[in-house]
Coordinates of N, CA and C in Angstrom, one line a residue:
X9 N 59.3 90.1 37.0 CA 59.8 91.2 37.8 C 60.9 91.9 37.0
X10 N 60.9 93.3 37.5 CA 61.9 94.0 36.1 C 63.1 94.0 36.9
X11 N 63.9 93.9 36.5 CA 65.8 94.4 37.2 C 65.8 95.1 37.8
X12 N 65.1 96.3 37.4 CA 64.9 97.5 38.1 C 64.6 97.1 39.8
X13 N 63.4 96.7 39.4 CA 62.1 96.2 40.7 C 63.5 94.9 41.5
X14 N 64.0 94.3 41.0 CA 64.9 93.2 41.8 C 65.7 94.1 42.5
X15 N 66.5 95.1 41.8 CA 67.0 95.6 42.9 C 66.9 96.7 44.3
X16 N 65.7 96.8 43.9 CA 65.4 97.4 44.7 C 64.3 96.3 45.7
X17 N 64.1 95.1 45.5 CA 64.1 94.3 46.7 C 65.4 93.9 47.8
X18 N 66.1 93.7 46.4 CA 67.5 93.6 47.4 C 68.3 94.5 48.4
X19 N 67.8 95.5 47.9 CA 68.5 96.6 49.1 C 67.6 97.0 49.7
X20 N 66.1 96.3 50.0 CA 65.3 96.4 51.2 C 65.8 94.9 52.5
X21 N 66.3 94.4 51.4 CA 66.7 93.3 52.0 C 68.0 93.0 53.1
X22 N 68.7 94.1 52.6 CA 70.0 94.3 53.1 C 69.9 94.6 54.9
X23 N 71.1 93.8 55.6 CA 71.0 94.4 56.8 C 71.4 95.6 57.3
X24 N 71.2 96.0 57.9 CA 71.5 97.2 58.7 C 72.3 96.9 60.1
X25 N 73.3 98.1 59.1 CA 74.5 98.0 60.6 C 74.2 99.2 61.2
X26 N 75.3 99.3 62.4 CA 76.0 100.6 63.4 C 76.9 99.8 63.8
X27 N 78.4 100.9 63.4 CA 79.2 100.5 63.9 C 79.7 101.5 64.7
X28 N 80.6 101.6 65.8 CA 81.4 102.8 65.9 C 82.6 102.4 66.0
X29 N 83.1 103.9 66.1 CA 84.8 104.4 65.2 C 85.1 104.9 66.1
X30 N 86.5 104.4 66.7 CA 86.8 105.5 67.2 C 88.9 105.9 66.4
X31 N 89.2 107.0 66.1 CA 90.2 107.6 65.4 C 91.4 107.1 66.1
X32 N 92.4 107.4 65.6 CA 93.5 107.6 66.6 C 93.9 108.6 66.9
X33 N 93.3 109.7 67.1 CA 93.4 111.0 67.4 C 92.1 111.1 68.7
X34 N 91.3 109.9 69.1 CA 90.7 110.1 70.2 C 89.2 110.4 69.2
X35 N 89.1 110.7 68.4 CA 87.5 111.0 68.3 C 86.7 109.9 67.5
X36 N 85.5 110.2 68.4 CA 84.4 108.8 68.4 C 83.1 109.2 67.5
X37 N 83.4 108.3 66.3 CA 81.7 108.1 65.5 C 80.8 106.9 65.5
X38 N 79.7 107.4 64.9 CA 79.1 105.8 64.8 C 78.5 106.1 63.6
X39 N 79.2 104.8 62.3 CA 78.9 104.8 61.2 C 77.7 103.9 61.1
X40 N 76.5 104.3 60.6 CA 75.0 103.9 60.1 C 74.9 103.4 58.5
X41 N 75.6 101.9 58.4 CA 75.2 101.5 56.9 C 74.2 100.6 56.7
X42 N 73.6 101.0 55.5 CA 72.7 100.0 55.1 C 73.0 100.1 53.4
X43 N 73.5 98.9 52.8 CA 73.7 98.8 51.4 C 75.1 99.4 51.4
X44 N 74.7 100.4 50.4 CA 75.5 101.2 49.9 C 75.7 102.6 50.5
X45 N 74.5 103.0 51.6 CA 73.7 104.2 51.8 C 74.6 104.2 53.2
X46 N 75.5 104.9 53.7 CA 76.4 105.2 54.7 C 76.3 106.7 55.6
X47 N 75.9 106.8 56.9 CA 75.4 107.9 57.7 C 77.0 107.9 58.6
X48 N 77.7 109.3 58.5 CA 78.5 108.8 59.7 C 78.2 109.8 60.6
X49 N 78.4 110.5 61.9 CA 78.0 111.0 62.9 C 78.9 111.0 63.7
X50 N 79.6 112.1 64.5 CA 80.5 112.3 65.6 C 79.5 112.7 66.7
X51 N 79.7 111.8 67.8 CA 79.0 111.6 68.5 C 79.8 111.3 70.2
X52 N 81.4 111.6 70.0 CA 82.2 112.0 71.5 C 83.6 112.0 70.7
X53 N 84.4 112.4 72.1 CA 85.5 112.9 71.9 C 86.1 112.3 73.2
X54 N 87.1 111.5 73.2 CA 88.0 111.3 74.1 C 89.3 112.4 74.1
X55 N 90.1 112.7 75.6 CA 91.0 113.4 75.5 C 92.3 113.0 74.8
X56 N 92.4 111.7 74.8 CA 93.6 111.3 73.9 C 93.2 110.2 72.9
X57 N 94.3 110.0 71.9 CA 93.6 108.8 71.1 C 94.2 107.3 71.7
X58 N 95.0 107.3 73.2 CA 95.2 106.3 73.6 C 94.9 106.0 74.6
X59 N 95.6 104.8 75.5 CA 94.1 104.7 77.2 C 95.7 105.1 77.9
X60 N 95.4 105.9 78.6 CA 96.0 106.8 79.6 C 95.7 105.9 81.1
X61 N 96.8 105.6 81.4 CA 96.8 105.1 82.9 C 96.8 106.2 84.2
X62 N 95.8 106.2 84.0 CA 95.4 106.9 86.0 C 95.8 106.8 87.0
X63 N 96.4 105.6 87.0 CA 97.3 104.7 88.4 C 98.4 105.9 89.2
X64 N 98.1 105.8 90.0 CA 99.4 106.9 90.2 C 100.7 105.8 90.8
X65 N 101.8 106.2 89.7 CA 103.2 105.7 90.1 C 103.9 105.8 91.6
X66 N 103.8 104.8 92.4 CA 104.5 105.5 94.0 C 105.5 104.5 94.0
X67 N 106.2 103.5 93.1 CA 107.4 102.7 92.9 C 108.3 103.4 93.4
X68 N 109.3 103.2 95.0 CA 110.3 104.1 95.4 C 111.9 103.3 94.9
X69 N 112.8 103.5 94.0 CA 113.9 103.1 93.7 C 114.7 103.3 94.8
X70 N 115.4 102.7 95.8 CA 116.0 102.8 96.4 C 117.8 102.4 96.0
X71 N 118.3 103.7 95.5 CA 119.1 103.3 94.6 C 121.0 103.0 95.6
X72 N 121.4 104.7 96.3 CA 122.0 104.4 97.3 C 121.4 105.2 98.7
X73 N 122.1 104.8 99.6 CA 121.9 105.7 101.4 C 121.7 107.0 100.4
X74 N 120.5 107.5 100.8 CA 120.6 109.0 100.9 C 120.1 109.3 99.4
X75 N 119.8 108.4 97.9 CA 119.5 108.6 96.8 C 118.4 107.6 96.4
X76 N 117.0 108.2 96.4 CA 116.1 108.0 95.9 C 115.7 108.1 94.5
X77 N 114.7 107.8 93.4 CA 114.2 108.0 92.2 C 113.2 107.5 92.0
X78 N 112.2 108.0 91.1 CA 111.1 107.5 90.7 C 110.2 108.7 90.0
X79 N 109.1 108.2 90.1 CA 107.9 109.2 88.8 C 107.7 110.5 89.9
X80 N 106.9 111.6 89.5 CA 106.6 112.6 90.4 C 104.9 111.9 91.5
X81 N 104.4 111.5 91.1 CA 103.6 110.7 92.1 C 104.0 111.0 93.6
X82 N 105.2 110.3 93.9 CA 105.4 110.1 95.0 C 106.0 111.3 95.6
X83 N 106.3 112.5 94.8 CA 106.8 113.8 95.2 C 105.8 114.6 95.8
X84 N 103.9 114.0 95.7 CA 102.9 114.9 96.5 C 102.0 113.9 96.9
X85 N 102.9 112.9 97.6 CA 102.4 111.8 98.8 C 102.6 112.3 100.0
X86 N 103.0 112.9 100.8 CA 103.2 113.1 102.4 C 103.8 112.1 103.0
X87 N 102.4 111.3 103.1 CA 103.0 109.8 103.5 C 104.7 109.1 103.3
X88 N 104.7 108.9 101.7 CA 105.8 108.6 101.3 C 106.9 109.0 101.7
X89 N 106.7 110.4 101.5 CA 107.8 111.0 101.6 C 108.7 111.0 103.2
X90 N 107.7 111.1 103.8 CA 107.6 110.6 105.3 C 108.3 109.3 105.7
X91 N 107.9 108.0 105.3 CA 108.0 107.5 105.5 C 110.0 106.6 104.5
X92 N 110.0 107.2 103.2 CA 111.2 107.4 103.2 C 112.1 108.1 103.8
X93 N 112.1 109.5 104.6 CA 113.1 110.0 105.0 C 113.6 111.0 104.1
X94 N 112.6 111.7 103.2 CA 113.1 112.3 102.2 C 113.2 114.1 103.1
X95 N 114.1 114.8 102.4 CA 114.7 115.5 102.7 C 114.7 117.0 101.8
X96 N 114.8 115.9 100.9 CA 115.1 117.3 99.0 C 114.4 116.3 98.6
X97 N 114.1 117.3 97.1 CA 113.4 116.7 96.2 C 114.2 117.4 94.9
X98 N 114.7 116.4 93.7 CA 115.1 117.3 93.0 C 114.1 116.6 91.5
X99 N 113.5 117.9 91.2 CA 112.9 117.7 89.7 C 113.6 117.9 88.7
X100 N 113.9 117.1 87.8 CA 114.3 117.1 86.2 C 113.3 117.5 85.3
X101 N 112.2 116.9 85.8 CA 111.1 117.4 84.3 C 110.8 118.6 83.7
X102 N 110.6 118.7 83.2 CA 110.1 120.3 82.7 C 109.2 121.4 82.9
X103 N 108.2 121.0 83.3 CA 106.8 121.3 84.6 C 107.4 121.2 85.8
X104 N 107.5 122.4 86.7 CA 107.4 122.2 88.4 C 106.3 121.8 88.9
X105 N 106.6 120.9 89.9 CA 105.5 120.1 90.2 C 104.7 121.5 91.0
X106 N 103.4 121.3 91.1 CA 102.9 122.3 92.3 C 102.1 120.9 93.6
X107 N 103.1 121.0 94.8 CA 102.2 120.3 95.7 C 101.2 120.9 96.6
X108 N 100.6 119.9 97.1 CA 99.8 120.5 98.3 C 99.9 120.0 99.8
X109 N 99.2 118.5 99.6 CA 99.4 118.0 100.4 C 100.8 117.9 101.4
X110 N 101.7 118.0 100.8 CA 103.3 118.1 101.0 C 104.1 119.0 101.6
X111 N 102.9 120.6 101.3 CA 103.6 121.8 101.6 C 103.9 121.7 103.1
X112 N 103.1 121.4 103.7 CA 103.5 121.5 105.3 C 104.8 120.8 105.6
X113 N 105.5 119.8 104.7 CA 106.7 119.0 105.0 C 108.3 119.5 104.9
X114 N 109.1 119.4 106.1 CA 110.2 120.7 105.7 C 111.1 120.0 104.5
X115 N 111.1 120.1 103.6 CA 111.5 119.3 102.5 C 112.4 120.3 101.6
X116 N 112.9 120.5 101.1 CA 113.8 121.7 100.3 C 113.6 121.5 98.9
X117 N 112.9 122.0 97.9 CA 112.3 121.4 96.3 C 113.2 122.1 95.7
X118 N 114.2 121.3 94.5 CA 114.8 121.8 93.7 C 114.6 121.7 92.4
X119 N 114.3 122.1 91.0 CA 114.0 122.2 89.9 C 115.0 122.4 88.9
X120 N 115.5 121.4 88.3 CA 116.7 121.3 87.2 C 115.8 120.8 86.0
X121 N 115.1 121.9 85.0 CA 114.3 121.3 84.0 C 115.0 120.8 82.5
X122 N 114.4 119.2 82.5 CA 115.0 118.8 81.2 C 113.9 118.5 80.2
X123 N 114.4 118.5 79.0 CA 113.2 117.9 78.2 C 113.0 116.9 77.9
X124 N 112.6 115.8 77.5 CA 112.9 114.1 77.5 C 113.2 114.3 75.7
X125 N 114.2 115.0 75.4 CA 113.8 114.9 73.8 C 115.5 114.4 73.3
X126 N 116.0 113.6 72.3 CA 117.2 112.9 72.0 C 118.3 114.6 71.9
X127 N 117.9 115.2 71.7 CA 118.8 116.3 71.5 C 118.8 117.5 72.5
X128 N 118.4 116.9 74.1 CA 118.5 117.8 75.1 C 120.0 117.5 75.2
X129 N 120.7 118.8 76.2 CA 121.6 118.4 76.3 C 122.0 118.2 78.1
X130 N 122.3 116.7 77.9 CA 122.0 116.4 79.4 C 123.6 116.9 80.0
X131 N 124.5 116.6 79.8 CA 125.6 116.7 79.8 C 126.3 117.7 80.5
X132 N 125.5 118.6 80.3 CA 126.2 120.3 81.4 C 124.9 120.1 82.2
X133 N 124.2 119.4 82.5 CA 123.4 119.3 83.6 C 123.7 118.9 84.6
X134 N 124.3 117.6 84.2 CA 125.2 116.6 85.3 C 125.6 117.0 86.4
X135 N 126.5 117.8 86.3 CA 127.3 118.8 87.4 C 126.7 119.3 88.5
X136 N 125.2 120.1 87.9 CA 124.7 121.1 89.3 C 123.7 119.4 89.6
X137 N 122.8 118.5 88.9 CA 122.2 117.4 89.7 C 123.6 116.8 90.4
X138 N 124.6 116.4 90.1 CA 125.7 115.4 91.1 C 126.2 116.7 92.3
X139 N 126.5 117.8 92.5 CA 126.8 118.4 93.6 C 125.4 118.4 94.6
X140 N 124.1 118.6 93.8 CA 123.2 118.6 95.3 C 123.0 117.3 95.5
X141 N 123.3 116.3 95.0 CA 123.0 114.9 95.1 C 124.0 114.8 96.6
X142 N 125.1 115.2 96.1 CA 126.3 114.5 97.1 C 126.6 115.8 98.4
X143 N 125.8 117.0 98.2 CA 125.6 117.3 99.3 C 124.9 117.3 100.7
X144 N 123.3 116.6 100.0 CA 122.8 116.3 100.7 C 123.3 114.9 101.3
X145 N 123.7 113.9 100.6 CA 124.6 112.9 100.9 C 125.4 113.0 102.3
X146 N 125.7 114.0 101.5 CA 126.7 114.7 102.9 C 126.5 114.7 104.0
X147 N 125.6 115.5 104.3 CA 125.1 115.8 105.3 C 123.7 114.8 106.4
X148 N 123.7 113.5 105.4 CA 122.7 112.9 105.9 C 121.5 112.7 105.8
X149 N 121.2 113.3 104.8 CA 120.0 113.5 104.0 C 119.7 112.6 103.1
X150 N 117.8 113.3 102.9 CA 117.9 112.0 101.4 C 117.1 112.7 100.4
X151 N 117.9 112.4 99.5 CA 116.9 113.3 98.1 C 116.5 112.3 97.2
X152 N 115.3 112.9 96.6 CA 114.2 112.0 95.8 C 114.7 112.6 94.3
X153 N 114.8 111.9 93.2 CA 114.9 112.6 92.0 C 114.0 112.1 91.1
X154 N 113.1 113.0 90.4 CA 112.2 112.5 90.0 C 111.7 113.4 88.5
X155 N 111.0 112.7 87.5 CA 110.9 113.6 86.5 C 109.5 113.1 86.5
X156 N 108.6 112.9 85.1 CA 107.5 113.1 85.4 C 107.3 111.2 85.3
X157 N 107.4 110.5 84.6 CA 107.3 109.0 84.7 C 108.3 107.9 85.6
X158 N 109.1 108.9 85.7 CA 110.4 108.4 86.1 C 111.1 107.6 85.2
X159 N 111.0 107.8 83.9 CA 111.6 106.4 82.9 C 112.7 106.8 82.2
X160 N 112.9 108.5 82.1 CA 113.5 108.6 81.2 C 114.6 109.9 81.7
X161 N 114.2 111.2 82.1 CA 114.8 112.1 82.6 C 115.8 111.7 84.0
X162 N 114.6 111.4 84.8 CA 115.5 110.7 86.2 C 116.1 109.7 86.1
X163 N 116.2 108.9 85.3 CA 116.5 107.7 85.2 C 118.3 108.5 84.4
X164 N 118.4 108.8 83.5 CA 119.2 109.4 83.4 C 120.4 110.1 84.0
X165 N 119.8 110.7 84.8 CA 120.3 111.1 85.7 C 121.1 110.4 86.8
X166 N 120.4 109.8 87.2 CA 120.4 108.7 88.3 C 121.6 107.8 87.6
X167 N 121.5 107.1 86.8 CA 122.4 106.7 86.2 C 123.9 107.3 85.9
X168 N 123.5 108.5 85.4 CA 125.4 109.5 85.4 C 125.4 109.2 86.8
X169 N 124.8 109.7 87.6 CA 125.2 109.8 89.0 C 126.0 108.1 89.7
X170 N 125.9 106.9 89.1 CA 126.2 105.8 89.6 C 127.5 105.8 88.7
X171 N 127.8 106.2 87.4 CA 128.8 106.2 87.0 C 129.7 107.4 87.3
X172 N 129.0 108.2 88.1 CA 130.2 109.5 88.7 C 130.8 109.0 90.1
X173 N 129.7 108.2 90.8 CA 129.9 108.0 92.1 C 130.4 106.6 92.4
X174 N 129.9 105.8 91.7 CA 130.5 104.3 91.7 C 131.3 104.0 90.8
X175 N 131.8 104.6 90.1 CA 132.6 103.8 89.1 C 132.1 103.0 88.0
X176 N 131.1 102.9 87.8 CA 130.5 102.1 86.9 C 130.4 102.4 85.6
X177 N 130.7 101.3 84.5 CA 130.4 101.8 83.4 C 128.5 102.2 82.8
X178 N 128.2 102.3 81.9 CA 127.1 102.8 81.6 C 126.2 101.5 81.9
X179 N 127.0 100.3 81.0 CA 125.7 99.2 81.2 C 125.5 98.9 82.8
X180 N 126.7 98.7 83.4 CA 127.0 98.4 84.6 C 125.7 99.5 85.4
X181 N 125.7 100.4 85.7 CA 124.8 101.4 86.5 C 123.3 101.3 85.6
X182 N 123.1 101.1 84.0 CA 122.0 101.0 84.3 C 121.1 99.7 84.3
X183 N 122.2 98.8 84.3 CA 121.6 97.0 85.1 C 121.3 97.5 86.4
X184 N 122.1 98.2 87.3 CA 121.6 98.3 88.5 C 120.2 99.2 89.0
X185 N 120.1 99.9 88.4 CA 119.2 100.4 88.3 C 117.7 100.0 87.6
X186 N 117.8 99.3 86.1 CA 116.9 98.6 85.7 C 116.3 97.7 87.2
X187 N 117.2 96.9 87.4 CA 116.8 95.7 88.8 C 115.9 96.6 89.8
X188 N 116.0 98.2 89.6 CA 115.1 98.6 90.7 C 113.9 99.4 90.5
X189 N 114.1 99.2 89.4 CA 112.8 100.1 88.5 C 113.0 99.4 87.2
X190 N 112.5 98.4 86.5 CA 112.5 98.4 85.6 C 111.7 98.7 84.4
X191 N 111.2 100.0 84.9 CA 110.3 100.5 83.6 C 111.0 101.6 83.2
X192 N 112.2 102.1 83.7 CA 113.5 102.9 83.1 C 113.4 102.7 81.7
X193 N 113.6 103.5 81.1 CA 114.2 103.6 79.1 C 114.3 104.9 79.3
X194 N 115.6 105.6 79.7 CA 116.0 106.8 78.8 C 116.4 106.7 77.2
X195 N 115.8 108.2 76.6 CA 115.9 108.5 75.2 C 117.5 108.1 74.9
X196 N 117.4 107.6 73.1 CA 118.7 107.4 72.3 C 119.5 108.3 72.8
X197 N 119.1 109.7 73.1 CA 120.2 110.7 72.9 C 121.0 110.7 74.6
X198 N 120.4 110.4 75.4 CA 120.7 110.5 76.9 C 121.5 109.1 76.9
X199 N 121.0 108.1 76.0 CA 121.9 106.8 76.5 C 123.6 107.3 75.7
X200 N 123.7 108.0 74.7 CA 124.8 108.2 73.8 C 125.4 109.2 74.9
X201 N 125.2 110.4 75.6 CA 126.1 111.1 76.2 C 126.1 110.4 77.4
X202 N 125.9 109.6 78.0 CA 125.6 108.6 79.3 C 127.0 107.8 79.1
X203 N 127.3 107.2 77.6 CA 128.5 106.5 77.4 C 129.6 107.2 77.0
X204 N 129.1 108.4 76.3 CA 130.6 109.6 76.3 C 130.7 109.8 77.8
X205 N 129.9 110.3 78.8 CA 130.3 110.9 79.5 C 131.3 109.4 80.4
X206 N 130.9 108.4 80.3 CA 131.6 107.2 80.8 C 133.0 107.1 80.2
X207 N 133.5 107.5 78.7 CA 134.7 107.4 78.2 C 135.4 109.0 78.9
X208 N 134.8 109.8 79.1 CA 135.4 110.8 79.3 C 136.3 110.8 80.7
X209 N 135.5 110.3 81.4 CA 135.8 109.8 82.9 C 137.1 108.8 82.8
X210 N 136.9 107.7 82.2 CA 137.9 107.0 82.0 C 139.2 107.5 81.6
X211 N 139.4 108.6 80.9 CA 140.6 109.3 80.3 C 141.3 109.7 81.1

């Protein structure tokens, strides 16, 4: 038999795969090899290249009388909101929520938009979220603060607000808070003016 003719038994011989691919950018192939001889084929598309949880977040932080936090989930529950005693709602995120089910609830929605990015500047924010925090306070109410995951904007917030209101240093308020949500991580840049704004206080 000639070399020629050998190999070309061998590559009748060869198995035959399919495999599929999927990118990290979400898109799906299915690669067809046999030998050397490779087919590849796009064949779906996912929306993201990661698995996206559907779950809707309704974890209520019950942080003080009158100061709630958590993801926006719970901002177009009825129920919830209901059932906390909520009053105001104050949004950080950067998207206004649009509800529905909710609208019939006399609830007062306020919209303070941040961006979750290390170089927002949370800091002149502080001020207008801590006056409607402690007015509603005031008056007996209860406000919900909420961004979109609740991990990182509200969470922030929430936190100045325990070192404007309690006294606490930065770790201090956000131990306490961790303990009530612990899926909290605000960005590098929110935890650094979090601790200035803690030395500033102190002065």
């Amino acid at each position: 038999m000639s070399f020629l003719s050998q190999l070309v038994d061998r590559k009748t011989a060869l198995v035959h795969t399919k495999t599929k691919v999927t990118t990290i950018d979400g898109k799906v192939f299915t690669e067809d090899r046999t030998g050397d001889d490779v087919l590849i084929e796009k064949i779906a598309s996912r929306n993201s290249g990661f698995v996206v949880d559907n779950q809707p977040d309704l974890v209520v932080a019950d942080v003080l009388p009158g100061l709630l936090m958590g993801a926006q989930d719970v901002a177009g529950d009825p129920e919830l909101l209901r059932r906390h005693g909520i009053t105001h709602v104050l949004n950080v995120g950067h998207d206004e929520i649009i509800r529905t089910a909710a609208d019939d609830l006399p609830i007062v929605n306020h919209h303070l938009p941040l961006l979750d990015l290390p170089e927002t500047d949370l800091i002149t924010v502080l001020p207008s979220c801590f006056a409607l925090i402690d007015a509603v306070r005031e008056v007996g109410g209860t406000i919900y603060v909420h961004c979109n995951a609740g991990v990182s904007r509200s969470a922030a917030v929430t936190i100045g607000y325990l070192i404007h209101d309690q006294n606490l240093t930065y770790t201090e308020a956000y131990a306490r808070l961790k303990s009530l949500r612990p899926s909290i991580r605000p960005n590098e840049g929110f935890v650094k003016q979090l601790k200035l704004y803690e030395k500033r206080l102190a002065l």
